[in-house]
Coordinates of C-alpha atoms and ligand atoms in Angstrom, one line a residue:
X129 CA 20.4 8.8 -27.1
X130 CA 19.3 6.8 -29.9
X131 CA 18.6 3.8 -27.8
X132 CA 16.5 5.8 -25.5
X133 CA 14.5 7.3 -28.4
X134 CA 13.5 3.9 -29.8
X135 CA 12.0 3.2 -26.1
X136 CA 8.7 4.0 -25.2
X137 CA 9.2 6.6 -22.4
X138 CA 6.8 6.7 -19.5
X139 CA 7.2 9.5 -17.1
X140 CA 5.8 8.5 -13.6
X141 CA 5.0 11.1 -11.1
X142 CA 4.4 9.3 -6.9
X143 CA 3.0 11.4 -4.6
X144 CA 5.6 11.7 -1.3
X145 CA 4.0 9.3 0.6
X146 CA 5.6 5.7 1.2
X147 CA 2.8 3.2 0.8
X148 CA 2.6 4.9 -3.1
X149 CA 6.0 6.0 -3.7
X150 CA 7.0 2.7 -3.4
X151 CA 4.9 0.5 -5.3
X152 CA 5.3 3.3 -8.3
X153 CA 9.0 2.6 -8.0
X154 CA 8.4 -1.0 -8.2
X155 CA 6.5 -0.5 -11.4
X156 CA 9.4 1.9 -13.2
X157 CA 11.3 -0.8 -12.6
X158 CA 9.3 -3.3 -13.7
X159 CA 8.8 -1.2 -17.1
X160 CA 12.6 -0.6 -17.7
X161 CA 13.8 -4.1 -16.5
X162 CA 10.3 -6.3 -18.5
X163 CA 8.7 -4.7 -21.0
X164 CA 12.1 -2.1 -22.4
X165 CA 10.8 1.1 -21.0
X166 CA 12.6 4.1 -20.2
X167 CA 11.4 5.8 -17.5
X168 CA 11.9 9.1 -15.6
X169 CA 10.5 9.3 -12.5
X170 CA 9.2 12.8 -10.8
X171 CA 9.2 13.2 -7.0
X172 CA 7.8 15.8 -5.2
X173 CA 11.0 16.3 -2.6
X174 CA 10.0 15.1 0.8
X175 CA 11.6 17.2 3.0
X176 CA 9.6 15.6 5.7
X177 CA 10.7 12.8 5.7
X178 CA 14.2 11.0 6.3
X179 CA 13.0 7.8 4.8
X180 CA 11.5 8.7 1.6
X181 CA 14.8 10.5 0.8
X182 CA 16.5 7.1 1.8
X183 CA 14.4 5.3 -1.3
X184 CA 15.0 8.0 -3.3
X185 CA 18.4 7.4 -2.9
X186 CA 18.9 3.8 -2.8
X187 CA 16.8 4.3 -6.6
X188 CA 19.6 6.6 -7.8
X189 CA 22.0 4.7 -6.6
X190 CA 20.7 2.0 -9.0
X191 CA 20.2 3.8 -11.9
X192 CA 17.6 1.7 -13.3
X193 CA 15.7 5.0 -14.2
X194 CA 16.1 8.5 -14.2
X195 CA 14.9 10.5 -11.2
X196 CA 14.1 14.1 -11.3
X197 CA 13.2 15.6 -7.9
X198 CA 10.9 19.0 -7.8
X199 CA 11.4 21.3 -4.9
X200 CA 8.8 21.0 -2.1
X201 CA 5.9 23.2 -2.0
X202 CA 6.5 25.3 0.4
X203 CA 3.1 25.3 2.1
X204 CA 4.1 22.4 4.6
X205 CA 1.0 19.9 3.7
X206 CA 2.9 16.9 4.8
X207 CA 2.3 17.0 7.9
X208 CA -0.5 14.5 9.6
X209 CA -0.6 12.2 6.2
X210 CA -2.5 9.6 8.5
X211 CA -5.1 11.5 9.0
X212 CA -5.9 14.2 6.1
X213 CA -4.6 12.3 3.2
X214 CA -7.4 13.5 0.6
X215 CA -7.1 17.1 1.1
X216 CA -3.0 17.4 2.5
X217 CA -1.9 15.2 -0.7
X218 CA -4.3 16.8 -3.2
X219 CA -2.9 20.4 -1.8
X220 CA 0.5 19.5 -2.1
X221 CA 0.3 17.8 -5.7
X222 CA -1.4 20.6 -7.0
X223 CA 1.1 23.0 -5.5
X224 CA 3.5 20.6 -7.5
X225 CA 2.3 21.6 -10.9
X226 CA 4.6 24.3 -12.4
X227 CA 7.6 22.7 -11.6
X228 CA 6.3 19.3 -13.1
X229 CA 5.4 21.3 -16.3
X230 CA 8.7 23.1 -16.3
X231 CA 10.7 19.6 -15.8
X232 CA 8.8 18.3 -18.4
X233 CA 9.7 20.8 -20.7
X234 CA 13.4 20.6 -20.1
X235 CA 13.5 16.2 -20.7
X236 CA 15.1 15.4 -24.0
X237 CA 12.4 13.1 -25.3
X238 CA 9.4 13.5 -24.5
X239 CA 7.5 11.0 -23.0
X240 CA 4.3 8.9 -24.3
X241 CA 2.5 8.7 -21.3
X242 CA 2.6 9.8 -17.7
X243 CA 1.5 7.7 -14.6
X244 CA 0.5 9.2 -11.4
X245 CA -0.8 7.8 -8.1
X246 CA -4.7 8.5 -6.9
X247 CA -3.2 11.7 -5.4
X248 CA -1.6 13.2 -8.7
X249 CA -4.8 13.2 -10.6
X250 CA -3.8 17.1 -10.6
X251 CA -0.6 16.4 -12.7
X252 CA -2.5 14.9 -15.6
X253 CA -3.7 18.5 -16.7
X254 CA 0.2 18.6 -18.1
X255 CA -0.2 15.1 -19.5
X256 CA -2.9 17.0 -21.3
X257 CA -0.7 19.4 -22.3
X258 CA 2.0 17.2 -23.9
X259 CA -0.1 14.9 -25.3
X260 CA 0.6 12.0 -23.4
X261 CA -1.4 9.1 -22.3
X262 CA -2.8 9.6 -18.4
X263 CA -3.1 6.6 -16.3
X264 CA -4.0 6.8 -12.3
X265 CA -2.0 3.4 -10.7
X266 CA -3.6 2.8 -7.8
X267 CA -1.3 1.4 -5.0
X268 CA -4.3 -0.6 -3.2
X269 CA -6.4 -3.3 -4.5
X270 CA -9.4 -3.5 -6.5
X271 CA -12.0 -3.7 -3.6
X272 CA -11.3 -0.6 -1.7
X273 CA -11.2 0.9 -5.3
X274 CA -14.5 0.1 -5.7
X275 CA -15.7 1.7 -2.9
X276 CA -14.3 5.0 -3.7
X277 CA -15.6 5.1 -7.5
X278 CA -18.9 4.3 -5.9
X279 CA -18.7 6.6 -3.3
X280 CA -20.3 9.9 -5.3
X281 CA -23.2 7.1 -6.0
X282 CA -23.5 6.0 -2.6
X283 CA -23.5 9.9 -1.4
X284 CA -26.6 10.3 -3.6
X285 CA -28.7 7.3 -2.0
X286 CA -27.7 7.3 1.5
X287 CA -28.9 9.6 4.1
X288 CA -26.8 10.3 7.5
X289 CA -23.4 8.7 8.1
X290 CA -22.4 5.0 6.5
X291 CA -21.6 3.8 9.8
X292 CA -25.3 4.7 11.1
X293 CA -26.4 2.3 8.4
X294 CA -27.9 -0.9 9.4
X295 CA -28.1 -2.4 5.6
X296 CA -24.4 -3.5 4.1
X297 CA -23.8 -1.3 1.6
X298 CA -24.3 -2.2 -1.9
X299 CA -22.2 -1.9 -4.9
X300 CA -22.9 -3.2 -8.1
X301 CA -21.4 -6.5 -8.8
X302 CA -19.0 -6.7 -6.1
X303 CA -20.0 -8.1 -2.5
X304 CA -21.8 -5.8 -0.4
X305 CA -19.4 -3.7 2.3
X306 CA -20.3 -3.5 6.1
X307 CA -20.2 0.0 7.0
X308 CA -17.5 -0.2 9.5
X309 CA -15.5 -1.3 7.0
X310 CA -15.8 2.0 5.0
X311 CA -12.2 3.8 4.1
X312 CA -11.5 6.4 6.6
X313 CA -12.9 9.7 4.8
X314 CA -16.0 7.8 4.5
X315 CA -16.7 7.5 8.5
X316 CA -17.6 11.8 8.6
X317 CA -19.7 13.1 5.9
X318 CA -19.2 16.2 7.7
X319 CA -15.5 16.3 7.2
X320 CA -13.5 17.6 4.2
X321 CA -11.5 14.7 4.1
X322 CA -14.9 13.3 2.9
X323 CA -15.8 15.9 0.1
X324 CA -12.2 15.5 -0.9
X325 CA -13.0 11.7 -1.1
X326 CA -15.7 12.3 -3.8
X327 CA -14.0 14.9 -5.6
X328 CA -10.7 12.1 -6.1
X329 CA -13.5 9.5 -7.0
X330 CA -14.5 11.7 -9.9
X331 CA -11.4 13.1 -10.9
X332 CA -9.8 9.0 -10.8
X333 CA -13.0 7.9 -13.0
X334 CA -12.8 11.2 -15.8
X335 CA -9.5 12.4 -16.1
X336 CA -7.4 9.0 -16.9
X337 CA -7.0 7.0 -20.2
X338 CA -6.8 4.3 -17.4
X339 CA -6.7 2.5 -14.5
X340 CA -3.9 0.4 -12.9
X341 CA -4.5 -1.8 -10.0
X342 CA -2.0 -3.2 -7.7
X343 CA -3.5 -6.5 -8.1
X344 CA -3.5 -9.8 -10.3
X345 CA -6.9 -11.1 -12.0
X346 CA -7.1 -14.5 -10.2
X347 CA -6.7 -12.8 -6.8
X348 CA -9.8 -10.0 -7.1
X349 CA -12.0 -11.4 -10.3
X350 CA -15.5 -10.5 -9.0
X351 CA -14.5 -6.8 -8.2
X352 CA -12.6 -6.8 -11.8
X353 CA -15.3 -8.0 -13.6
X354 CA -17.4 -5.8 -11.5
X355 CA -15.9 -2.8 -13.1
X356 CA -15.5 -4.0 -16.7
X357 CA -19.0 -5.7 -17.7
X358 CA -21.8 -4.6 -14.9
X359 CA -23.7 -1.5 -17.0
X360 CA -23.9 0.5 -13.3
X361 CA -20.4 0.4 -13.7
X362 CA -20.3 1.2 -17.8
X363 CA -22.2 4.8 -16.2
X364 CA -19.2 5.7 -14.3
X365 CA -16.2 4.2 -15.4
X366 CA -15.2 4.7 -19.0
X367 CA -11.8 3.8 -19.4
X368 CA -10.1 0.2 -19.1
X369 CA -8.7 -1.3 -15.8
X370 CA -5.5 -3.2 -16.1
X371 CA -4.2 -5.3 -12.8
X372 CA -0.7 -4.7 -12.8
X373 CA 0.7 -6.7 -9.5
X374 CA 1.5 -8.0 -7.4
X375 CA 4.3 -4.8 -7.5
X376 CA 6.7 -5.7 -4.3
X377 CA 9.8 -5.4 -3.2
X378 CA 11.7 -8.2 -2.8
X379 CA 14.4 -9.2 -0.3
X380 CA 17.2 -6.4 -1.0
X381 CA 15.4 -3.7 -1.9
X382 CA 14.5 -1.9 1.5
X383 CA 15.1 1.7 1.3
X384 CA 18.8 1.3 2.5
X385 CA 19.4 -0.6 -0.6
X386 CA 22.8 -2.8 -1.3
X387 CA 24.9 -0.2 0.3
X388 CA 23.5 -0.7 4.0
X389 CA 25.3 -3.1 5.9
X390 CA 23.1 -6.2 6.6
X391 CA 21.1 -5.6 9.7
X392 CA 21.6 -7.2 12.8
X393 CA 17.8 -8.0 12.6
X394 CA 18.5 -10.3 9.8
X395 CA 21.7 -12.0 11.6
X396 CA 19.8 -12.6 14.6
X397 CA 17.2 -13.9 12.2
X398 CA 19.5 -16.6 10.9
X399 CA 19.7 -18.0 14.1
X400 CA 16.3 -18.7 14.3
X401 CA 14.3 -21.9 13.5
X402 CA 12.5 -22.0 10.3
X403 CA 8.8 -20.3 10.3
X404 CA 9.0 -19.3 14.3
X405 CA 9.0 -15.8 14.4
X406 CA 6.2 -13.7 14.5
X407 CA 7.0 -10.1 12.1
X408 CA 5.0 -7.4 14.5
X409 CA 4.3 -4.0 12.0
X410 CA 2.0 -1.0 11.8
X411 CA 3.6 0.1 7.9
X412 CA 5.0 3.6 8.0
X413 CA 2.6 5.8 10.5
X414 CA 1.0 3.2 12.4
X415 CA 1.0 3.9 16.2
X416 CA -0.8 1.7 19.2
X417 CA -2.0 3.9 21.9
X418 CA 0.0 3.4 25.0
X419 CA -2.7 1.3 26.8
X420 CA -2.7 -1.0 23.6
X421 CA 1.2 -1.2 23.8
X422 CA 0.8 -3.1 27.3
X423 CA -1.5 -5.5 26.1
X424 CA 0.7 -6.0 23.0
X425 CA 3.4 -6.4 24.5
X426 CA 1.5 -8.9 27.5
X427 CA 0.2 -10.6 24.8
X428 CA 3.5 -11.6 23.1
X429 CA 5.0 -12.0 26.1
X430 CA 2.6 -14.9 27.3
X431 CA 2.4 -16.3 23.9
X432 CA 5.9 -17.5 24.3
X433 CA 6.9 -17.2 20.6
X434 CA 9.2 -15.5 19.0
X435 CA 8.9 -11.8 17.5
X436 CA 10.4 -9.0 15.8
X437 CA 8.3 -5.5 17.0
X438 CA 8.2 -2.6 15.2
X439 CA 6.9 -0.1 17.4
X440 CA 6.9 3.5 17.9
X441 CA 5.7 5.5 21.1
X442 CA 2.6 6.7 20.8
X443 CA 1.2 9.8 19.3
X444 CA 1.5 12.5 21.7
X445 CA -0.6 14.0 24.2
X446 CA -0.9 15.9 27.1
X447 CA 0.4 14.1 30.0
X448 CA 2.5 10.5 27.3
X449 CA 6.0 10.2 28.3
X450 CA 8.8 10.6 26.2
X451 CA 9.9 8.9 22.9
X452 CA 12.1 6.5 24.9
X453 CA 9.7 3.3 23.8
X454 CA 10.8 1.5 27.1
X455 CA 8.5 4.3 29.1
X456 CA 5.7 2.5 27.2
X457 CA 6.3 -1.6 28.1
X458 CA 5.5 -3.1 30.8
X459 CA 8.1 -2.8 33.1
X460 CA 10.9 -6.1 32.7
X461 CA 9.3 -6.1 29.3
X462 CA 12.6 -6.6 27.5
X463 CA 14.7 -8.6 30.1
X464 CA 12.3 -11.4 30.4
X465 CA 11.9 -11.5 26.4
X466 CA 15.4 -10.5 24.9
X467 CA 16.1 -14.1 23.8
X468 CA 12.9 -14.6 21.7
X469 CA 12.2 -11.0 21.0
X470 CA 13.4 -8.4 19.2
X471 CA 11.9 -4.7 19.5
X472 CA 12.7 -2.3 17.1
X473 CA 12.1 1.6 17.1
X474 CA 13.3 2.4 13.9
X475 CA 12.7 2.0 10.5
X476 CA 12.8 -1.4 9.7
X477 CA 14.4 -3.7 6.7
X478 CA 10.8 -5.0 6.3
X479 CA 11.0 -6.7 2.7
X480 CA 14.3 -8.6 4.0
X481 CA 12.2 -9.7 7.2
X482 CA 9.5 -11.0 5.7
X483 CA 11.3 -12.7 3.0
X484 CA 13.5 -14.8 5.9
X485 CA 12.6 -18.4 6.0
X486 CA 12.7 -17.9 10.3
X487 CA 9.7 -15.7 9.7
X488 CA 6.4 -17.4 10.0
X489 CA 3.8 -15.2 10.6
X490 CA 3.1 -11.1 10.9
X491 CA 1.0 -8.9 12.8
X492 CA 0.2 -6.4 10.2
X493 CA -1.8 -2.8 9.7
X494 CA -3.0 -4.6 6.5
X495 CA -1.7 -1.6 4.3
X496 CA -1.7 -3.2 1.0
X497 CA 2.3 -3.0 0.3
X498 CA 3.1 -4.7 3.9
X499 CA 0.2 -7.1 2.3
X500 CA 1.6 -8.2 -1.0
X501 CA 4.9 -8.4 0.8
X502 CA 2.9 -11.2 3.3
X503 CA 1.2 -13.0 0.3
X504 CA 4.2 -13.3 -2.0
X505 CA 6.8 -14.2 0.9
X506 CA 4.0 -16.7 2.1
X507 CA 3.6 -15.2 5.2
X508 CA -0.6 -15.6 7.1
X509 CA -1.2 -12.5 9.0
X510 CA -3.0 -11.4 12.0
X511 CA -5.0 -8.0 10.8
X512 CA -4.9 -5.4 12.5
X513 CA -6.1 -2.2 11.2
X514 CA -5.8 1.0 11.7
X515 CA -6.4 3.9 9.2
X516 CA -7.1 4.4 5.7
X517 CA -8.9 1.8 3.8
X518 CA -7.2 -1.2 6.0
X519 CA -10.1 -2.2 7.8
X520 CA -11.6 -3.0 3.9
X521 CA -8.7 -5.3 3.3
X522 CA -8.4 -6.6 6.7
X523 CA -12.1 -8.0 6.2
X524 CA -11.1 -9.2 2.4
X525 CA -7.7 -10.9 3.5
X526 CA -9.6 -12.7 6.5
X527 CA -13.1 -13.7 5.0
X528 CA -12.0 -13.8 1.2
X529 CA -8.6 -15.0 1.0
X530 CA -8.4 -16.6 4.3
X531 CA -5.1 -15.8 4.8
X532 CA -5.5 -14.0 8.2
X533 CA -7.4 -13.6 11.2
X534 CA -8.6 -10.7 13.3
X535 CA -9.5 -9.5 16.7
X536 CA -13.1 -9.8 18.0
X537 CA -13.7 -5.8 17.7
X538 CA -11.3 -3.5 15.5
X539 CA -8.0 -2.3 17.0
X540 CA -9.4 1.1 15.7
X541 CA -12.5 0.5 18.3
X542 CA -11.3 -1.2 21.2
X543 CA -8.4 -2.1 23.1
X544 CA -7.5 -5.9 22.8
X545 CA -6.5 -7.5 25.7
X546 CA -3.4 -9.5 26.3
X547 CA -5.4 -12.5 26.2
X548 CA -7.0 -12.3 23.0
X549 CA -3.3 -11.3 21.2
X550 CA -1.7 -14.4 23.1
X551 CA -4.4 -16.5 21.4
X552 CA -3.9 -15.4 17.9
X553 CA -0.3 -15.3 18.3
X554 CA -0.4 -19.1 19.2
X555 CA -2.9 -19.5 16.8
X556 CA -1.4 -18.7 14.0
X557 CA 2.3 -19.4 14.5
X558 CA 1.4 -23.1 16.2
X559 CA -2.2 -24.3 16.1
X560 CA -3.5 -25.7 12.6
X561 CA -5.7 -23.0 11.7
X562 CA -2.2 -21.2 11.7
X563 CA -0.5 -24.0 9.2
X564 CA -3.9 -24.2 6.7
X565 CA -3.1 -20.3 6.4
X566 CA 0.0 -20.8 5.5
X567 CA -0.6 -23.5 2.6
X568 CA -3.2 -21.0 1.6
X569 CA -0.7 -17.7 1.4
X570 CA 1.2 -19.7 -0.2
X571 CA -1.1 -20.9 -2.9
X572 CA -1.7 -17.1 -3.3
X573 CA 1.7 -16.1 -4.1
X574 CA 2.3 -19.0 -6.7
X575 CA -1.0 -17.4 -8.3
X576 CA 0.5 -13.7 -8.0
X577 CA 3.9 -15.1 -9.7
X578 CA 2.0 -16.3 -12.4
X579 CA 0.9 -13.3 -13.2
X580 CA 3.8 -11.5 -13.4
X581 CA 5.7 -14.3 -15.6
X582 CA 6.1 -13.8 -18.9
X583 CA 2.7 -13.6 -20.8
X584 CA 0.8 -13.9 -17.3
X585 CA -2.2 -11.7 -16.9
X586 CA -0.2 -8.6 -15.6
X587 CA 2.7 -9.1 -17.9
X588 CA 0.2 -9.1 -20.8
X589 CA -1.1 -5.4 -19.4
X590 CA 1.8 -3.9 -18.9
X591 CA 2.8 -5.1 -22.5
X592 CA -0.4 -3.6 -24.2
X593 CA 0.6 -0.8 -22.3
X594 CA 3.8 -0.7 -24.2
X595 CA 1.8 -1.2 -27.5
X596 CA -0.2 2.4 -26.3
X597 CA 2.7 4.1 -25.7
X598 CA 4.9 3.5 -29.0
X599 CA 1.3 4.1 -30.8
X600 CA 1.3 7.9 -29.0
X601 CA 5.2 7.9 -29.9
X602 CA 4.3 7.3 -33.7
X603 CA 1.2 9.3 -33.6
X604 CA 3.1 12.7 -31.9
X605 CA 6.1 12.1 -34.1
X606 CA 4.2 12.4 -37.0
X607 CA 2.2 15.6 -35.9
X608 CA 5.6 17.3 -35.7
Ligands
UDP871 N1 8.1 -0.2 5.5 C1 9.4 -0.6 5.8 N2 9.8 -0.5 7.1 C2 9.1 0.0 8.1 C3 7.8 0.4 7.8 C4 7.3 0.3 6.5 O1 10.1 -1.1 5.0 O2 9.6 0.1 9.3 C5 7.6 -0.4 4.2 C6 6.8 -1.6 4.0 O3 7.6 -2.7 3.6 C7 5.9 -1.2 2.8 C8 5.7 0.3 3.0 O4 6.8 0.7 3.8 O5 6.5 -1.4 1.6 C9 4.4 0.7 3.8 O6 3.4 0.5 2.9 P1 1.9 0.0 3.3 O7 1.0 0.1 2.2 O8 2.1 -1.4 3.9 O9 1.5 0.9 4.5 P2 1.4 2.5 4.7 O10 2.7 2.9 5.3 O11 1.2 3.1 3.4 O12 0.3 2.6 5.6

């Protein structure tokens, strides 16, 4: 008890999704194993889902940190996440509120500062409460951020939908957005996904003692210093920004954790040359429409490389097949590609495939996890996005970083053809273009390393946040 007490405790509450629940269990383990935290993180139990109770698990198995689950609501918001995000989450977070408070009350010290995800900005009305510090960590990067803070600015100055607009959207300081590239919610101002949108824009820029950014300073400086120094932004944002990442997993950490027997993926991997197999993955509710599956799977098929697939039958509708995947490939599909080609159905051990030295390149949905797992395991990408605010860093991670390339139209738009895939496939696991992306990634990951390394630009935040933290401690102690 006495060593805990002398800790700063930070009390970190994910919302039950796995592209946030993750990267917030990266960072309480990054404050307990770095910077001498103890954390207690609070999960909203996802009854919905059999792999967020997997992490859950594999994180108690670990004990790194306390975990204290809350019931779910009962209101059943979870379901469609992909496509009502804004208004499902913000429900279901809010519905979360008593219990936090009550689970809160029960912890035996009470901690200096509570960190919540973009959809848990309803939880820090009990921060409030207890006097803690509130922080938002958002599990994206800086760009798409800036797009949502702006969004109740844009709202006010543009008429009719963004993607009507011929002009590239402005925001201050940061380089101008094509409107197709807009976050989902953005595309329907008649929606309530949009209006739910603004409202988390608001709540993000007013209710936190600040923000965290999955992101490093060398990787997303305009944007950063965007937010800090340009006065437009002084009007809306008045707390500090602190770039936290690159938060990851790392080989060993999937959501089976070190009790799950090593996957035959990864044995079969082993066998396989250095750099020569493409990693195919839509993150954790990406699906292709059947007619895209065809071309996908034509396209790898004629590309002759080798692949891993992680693909799941389509969403349903009147008149789809089954969930047996094999209804959906081309028919011979797996015979003629079983000895270069893996496909998989289920969830897969992604931080342990793209961490294997056979992999060499991935078709990714560009969520921003699957992302930094590319960058920091060196791995150039072909985008391919789908929902949320992937298109955004799809464009970022092509034209900025240049460590992918795209299909001519959006995968959201149009369906590629087999030839177009078979080109990018070869191109970027053989041609040169494919090799210069590589020696980029990589520069990119030595630069996100740096940052986390002792005194590096994300170490230093989380320290300072450390420095807050036993200052609140001192401060609430005294008031007693
Ligand atoms: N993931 C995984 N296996 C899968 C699908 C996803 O391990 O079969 C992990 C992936 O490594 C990443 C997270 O789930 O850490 C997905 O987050 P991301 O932001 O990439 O996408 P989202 O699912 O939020 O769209």
């Amino acid at each position: 008890m006495a060593e805990i007490s002398s800790k700063p405790h930070a009390l970190l509450v994910p919302s039950p999704m796995m592209g946030h629940l993750i990267p917030l269990m990266e960072l309480a383990s990054s404050l307990v194993t770095h910077h001498n935290f103890h954390v207690t993180v609070v999960v909203v139990s996802p009854n919905s889902s059999p792999e967020l109770s997997k992490v859950i698990q594999s994180a108690k198995t670990k004990k790194l940190y306390d975990i204290v689950e809350l019931p779910a609501p009962s209101s059943g918001h979870v379901s469609n996440m992909a496509g009502a995000v804004f208004t499902n989450l913000a429900a279901l977070m809010l519905d979360a509120i008593s219990s936090l408070r009550s689970a809160i009350s029960v912890l035996e010290v009470k901690p200096a500062a509570m960190i919540v995800d973009i959809f848990g900005t309803p939880a820090l009305t009990v921060a409030e409460e207890f006097h803690m510090l509130k922080y938002v960590m958002v599990a994206s990067c800086a760009r798409p951020l800036t797009v949502l803070l702006y969004a109740p600015v844009l709202d006010t100055q543009i008429q009719g939908e963004y993607l009507d607009c011929e002009e590239l959207l402005e925001i201050p300081g940061c380089k101008a957005v094509r409107p197709e590239d807009v976050a989902k919610p953005m595309m329907n101002r008649k929606d309530r996904e949009y209006g739910a949108y603004l409202r988390k824009a608001n709540d993000i820029a007013s209710m936190s003692d600040g923000i965290m950014i999955n992101t490093w300073e060398d990787l997303e400086a305009k944007s950063l210093k965007a937010m800090r120094e340009h006065p437009e932004w002084n009007k809306i944002l008045k707390v500090p920004v602190y770039t936290i990442g690159p938060l990851f997993r790392s080989a060993g950490q999937s959501s089976g954790g070190p009790t799950t027997p090593r996957s035959e993926l990864l044995d079969w991997l082993d066998k396989q040359p250095k750099e020569s197999v493409l990693y195919v993955a839509f993150g954790s509710m990406g699906v292709l429409s059947a007619e895209q599956i065809i071309e996908m799977a034509w396209g790898l098929e004629l590309s002759k490389q080798r692949f891993i697939w992680v693909v799941h039958p389509p969403s349903k509708r009147s008149g789809d097949k089954g969930n047996d995947i094999s209804e959906y490939l081309p028919e011979g599909f797996m015979a003629r590609t079983h000895e270069r080609g893996v496909v998989v159905t289920a969830w897969a051990p992604q931080s342990e495939i793209l961490a294997h030295s056979s992999v060499g390149g991935t078709l990714s949905h560009c969520g921003w996890n699957s992302s930094v797992e590319s960058i920091l395991n060196g791995v150039p990408m072909i985008a391919w996005p789908l929902y949320a605010e992937q298109t955004m860093i799809a464009t970022q991670l092509v034209e900025e970083l240049k460590v992918a390339i795209k299909p001519k139209e959006l995968p959201t738009k149009a369906v590629a053809g087999r030839e177009e895939i078979e080109m990018l496939v070869k191109k970027i696991m053989e041609q040169k273009e494919g090799d210069e992306m590589r020696a980029r990634v990589k520069e990119l990951k030595a630069s996100g390393e740096k940052a986390l390394s002792k005194e590096g630009s994300s170490f230093n935040m989380l320290s300072e946040l450390s420095r807050l933290c036993k200052i609140n401690t001192e401060q609430q102690g005294q008031k007693v």
